[in-house]
Short mmCIF file of C-alpha atoms in Angstrom, two decimals:
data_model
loop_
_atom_site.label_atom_id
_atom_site.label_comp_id
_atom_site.label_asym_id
_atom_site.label_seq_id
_atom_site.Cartn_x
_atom_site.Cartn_y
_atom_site.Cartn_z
CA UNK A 113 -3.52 5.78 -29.03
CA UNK A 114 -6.05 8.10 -27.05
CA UNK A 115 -4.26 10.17 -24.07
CA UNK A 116 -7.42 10.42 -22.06
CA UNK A 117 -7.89 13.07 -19.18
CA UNK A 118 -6.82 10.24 -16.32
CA UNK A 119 -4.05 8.91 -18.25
CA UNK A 120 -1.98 12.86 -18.15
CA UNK A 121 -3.13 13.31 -14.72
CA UNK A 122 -1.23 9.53 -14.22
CA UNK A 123 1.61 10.72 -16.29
CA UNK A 124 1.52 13.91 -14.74
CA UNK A 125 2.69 12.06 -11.22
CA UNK A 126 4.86 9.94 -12.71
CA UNK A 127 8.89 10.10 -13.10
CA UNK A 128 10.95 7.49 -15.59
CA UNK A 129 13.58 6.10 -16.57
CA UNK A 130 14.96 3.50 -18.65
CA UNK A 131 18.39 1.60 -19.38
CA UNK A 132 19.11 -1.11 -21.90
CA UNK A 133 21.63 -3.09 -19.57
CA UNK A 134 24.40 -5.58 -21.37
CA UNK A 135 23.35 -8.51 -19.02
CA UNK A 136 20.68 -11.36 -18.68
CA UNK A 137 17.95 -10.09 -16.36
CA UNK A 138 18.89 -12.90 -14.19
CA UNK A 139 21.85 -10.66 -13.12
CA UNK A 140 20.00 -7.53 -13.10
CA UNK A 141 17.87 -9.20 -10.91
CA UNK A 142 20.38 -10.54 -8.39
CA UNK A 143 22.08 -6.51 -8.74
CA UNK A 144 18.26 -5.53 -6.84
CA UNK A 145 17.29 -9.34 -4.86
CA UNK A 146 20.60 -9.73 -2.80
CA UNK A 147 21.56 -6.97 -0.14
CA UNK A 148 25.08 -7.39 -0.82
CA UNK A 149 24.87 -6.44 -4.21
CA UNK A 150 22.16 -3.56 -4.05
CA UNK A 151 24.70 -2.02 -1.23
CA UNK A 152 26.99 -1.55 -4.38
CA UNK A 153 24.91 0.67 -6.53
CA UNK A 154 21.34 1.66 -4.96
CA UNK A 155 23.03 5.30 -4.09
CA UNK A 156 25.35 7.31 -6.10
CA UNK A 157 28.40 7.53 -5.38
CA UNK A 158 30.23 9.07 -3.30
CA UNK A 159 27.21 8.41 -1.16
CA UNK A 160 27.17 4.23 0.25
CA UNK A 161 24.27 2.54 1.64
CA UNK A 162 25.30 0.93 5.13
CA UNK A 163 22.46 -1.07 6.36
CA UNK A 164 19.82 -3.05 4.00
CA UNK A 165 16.62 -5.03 5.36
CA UNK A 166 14.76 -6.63 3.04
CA UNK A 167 12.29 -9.03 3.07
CA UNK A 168 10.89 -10.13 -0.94
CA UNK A 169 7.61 -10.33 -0.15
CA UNK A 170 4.34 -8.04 0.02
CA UNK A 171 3.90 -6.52 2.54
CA UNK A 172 8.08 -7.36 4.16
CA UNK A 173 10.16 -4.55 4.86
CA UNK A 174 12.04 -2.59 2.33
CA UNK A 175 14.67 -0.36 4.68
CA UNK A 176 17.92 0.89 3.82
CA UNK A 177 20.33 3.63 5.34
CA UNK A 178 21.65 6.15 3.08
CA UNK A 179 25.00 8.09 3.77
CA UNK A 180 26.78 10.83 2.45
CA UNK A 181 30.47 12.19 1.97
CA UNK A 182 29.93 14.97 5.11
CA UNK A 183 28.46 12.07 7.63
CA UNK A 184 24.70 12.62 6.39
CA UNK A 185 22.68 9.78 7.42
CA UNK A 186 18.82 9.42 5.93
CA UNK A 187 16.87 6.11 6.68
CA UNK A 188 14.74 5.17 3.75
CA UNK A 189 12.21 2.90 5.11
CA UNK A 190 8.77 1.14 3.28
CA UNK A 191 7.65 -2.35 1.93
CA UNK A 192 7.38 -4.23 -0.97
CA UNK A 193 3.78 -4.49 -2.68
CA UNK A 194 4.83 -6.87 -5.60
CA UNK A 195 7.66 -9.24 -6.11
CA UNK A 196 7.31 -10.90 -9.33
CA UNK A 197 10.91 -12.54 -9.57
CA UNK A 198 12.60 -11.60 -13.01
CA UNK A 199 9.74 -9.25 -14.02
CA UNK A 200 8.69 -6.45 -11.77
CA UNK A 201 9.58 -4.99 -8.13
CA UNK A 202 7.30 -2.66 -6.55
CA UNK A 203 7.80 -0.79 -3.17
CA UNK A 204 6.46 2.09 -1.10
CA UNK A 205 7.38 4.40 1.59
CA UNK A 206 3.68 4.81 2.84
CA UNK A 207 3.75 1.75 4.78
CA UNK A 208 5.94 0.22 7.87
CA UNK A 209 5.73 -3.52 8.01
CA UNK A 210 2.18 -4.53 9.21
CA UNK A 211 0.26 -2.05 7.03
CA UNK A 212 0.98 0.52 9.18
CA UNK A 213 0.76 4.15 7.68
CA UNK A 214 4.17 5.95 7.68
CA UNK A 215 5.31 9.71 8.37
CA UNK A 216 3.85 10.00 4.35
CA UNK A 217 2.93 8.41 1.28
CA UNK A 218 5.24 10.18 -1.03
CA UNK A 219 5.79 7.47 -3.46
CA UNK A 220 5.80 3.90 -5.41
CA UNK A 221 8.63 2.77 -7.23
CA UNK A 222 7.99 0.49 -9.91
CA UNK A 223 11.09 -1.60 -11.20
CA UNK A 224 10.40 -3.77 -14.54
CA UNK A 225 13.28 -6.22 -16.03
CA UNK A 226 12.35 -7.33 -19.75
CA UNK A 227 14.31 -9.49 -21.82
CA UNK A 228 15.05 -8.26 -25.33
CA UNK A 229 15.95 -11.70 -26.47
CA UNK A 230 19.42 -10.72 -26.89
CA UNK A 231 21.22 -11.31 -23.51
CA UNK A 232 19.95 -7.64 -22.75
CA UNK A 233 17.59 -6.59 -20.66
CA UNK A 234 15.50 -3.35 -21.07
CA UNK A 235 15.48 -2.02 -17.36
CA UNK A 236 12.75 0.61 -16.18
CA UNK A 237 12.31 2.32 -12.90
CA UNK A 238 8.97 4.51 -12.54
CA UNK A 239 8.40 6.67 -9.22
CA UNK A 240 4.89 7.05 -9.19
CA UNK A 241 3.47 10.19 -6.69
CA UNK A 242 0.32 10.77 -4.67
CA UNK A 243 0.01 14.18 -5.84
CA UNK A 244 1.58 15.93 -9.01
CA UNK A 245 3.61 18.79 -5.98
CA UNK A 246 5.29 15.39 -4.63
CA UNK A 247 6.26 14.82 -8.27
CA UNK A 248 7.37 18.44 -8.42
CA UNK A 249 9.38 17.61 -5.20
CA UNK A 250 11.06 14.48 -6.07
CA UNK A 251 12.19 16.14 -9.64
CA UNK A 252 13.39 19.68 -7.91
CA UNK A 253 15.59 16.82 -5.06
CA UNK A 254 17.22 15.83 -8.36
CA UNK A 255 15.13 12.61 -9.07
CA UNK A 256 16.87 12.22 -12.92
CA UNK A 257 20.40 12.30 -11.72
CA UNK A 258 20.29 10.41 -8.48
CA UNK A 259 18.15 7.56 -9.68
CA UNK A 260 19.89 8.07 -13.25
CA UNK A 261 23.57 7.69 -11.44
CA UNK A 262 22.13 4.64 -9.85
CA UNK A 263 20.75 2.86 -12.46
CA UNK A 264 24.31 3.19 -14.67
CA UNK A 265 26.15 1.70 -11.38
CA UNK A 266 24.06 -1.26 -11.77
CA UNK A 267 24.38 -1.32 -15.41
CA UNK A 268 28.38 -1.53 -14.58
CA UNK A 269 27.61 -3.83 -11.44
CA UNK A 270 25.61 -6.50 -13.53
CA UNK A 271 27.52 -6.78 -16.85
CA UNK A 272 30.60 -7.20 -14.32
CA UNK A 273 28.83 -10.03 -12.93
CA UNK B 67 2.99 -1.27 29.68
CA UNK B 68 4.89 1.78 28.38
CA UNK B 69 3.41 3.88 25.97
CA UNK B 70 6.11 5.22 23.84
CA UNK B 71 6.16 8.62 21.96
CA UNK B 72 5.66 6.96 18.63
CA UNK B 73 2.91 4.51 20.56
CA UNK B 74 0.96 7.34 20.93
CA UNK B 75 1.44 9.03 17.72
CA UNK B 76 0.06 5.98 15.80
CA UNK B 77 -2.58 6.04 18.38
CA UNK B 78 -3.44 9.55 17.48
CA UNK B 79 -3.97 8.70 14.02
CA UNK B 80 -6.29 5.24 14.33
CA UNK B 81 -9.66 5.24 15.18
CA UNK B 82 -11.05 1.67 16.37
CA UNK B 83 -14.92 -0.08 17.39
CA UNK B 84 -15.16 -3.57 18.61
CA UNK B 85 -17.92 -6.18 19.03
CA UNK B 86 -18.72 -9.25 20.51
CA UNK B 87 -20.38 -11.29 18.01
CA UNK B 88 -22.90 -14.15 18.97
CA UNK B 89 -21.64 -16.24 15.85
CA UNK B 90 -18.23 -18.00 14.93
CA UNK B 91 -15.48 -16.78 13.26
CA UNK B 92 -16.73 -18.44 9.69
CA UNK B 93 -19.84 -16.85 9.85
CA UNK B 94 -18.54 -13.79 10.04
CA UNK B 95 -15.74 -14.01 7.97
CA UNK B 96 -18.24 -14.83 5.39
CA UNK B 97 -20.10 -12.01 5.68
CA UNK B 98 -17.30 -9.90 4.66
CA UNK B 99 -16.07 -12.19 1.84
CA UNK B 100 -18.96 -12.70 0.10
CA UNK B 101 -20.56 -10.43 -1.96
CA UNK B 102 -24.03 -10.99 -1.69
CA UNK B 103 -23.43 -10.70 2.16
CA UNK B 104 -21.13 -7.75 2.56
CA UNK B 105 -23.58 -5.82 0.64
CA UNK B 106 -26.81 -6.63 3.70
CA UNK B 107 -24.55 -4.44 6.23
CA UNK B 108 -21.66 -2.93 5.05
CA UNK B 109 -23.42 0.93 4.97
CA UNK B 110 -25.75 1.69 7.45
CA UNK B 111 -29.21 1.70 5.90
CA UNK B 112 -30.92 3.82 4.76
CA UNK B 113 -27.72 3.70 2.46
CA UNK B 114 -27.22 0.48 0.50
CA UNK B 115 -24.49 -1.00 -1.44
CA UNK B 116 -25.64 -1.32 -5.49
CA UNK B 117 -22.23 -3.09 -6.50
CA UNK B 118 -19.16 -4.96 -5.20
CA UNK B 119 -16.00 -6.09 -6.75
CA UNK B 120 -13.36 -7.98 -4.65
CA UNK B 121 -10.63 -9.68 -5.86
CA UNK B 122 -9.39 -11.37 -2.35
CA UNK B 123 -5.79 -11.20 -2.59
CA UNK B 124 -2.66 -8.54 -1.90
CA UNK B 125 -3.32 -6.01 -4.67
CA UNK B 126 -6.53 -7.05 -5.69
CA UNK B 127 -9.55 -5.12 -6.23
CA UNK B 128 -12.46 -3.81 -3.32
CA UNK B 129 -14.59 -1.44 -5.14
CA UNK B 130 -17.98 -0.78 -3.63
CA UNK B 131 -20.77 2.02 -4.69
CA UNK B 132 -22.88 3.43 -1.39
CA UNK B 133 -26.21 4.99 -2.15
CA UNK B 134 -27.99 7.25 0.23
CA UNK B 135 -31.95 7.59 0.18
CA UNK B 136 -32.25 10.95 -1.61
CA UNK B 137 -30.08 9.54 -4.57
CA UNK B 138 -26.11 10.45 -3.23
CA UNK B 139 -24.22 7.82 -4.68
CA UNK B 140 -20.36 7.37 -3.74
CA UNK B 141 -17.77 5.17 -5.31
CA UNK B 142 -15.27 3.69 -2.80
CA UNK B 143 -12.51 2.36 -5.11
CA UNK B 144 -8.80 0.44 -3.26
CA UNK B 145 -7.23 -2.73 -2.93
CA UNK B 146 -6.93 -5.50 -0.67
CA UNK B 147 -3.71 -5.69 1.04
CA UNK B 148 -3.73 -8.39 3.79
CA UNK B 149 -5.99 -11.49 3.26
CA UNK B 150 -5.42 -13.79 6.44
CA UNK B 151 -8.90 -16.27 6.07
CA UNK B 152 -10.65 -16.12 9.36
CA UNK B 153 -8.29 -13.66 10.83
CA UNK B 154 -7.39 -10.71 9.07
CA UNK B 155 -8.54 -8.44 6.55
CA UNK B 156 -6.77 -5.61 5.67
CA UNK B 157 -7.55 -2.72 2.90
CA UNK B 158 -6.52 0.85 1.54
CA UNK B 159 -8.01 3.86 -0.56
CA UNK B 160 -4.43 4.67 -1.28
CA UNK B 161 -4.03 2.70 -4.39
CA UNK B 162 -5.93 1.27 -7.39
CA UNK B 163 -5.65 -2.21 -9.15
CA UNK B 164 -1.73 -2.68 -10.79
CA UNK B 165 -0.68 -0.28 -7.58
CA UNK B 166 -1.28 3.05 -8.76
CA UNK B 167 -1.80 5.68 -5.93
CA UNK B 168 -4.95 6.84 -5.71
CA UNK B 169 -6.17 10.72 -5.38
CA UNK B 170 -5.39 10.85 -1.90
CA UNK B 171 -3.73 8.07 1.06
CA UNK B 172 -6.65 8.69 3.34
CA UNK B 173 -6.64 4.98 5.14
CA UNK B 174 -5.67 1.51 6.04
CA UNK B 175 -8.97 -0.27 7.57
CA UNK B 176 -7.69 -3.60 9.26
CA UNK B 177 -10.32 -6.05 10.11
CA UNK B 178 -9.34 -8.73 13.12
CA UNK B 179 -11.67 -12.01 13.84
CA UNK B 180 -11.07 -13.36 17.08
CA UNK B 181 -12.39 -16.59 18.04
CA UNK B 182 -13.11 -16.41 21.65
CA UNK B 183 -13.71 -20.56 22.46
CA UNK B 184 -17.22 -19.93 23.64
CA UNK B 185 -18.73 -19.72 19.42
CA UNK B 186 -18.63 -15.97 19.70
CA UNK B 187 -15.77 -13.83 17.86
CA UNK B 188 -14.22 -10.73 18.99
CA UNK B 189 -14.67 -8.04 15.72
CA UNK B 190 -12.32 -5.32 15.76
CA UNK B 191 -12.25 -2.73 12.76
CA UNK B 192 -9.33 -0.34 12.87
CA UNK B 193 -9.05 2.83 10.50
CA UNK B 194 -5.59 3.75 10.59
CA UNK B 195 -5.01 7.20 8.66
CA UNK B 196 -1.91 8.83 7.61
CA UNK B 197 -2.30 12.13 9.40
CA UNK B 198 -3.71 12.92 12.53
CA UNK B 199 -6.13 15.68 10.31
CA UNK B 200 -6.86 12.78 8.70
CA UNK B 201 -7.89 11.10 11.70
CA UNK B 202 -9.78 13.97 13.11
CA UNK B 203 -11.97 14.42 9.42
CA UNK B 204 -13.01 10.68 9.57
CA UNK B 205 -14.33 11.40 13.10
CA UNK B 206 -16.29 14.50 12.41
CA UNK B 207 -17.54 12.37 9.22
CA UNK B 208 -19.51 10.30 11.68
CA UNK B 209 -16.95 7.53 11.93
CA UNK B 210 -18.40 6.19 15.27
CA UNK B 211 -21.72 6.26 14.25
CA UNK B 212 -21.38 4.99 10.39
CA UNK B 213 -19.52 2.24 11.28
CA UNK B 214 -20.89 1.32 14.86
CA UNK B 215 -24.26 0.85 12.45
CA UNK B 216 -22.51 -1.01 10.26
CA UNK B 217 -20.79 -3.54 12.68
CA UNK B 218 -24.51 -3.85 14.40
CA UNK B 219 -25.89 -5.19 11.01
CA UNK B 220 -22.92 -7.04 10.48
CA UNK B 221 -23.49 -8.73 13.91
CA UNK B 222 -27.12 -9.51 13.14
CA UNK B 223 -26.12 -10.84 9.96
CA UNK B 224 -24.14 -13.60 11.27
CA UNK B 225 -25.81 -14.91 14.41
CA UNK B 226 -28.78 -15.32 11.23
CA UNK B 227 -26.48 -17.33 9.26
#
């Protein structure tokens, strides 16, 4: 396959990863779908999420409150762009609910869930940038391991389930 | 009515025209959904539109090519992401089809149709940008103007219909 000039720039904004999870995707699924669950592994630990709003649909709000060990406290709010149920999640921080622009569009994050045919599921979370400095950004504030920590606390959360 | 800090910030950042339109709401709402129609106003002429693609749906396609008279042509390339028949129209620069961000989050342009009981609908076109130097560079871009001549063709359009 041809890497064409737009496809590095694409690539060039993008951050990945990807987990082969011991569970159907219809428990992976539930792990991101029901706020009680997503509590349990969205932020490493020792960090907790307090407070999720979400509403699966485009456009409904994607919020959650973030807090760590010393009493930090960082809202993360957005909305979701694409909820394909059992396939793909997509949200954003560059909107509020009602289209309106945020603070910034930073960045996307694209969630597939593929079956491998063998009770597995081959689980991928992309965090696609405006601009290749936010991609800088997001890698230098440690992008791999946070989202990396996460992912293997669902991993635990939805072969558990 | 109180204006609030954050009121006025998202105030700061929008830029808005309205028009009373001497045809219903269908009419009008026709003019932007079809093709063939959008293209008879949707630059002010001398510039024309030489292509359209819309895909009228969250996520889908609104691509449009402006030429000017002394051969300028400009691609405008985003997504839909608020269809409301009739109602609401809603649309971004900030991604491309599959939601992929774009070059640059520039703007949200929400579209209202209101029917006022008397066969006339009130047009409102919002551009809501993600900075307030955003804001301030559609202005000195001839905002006002470029779309003020845009709405009037759009308004002559449908009372034709």
């Amino acid at each position: 396959m041809t890497t064409t000039k737009s496809d590095a720039h694409a690539e060039a904004k993008e951050l990945k990863l990807e987990r082969l999870i011991d569970a159907p995707v219809a428990k992976v699924w539930r792990c991101w779908a029901e706020p009680d669950l997503l509590k349990q592994w969205f932020c490493p630990k020792p960090w907790y999420v307090s407070d999720v709003r979400m509403d699966l649909c485009p456009g409904g709000e994607f919020f959650t409150v973030m807090n760590g060990p010393n009493g930090e406290q960082f809202d993360n709010a957005g909305v979701f762009l694409a909820v394909e149920p059992h396939r793909r999640l997509v949200s954003t921080d560059a909107f509020r609910p009602g289209w309106v622009p945020s603070e910034r569009a930073f960045m996307v994050a694209e969630t597939t869930f593929e079956d491998t045919g063998e009770g597995q599921t081959r689980y991928t979370a992309r965090a696609l940038h405006w601009t290749v400095e936010a991609r800088k950004e997001h890698e230098e504030m440690g992008f791999h391991e946070g989202w990396g920590k996460a992912a293997d606390q669902l991993k635990e959360l939805a072969r558990s389930l």
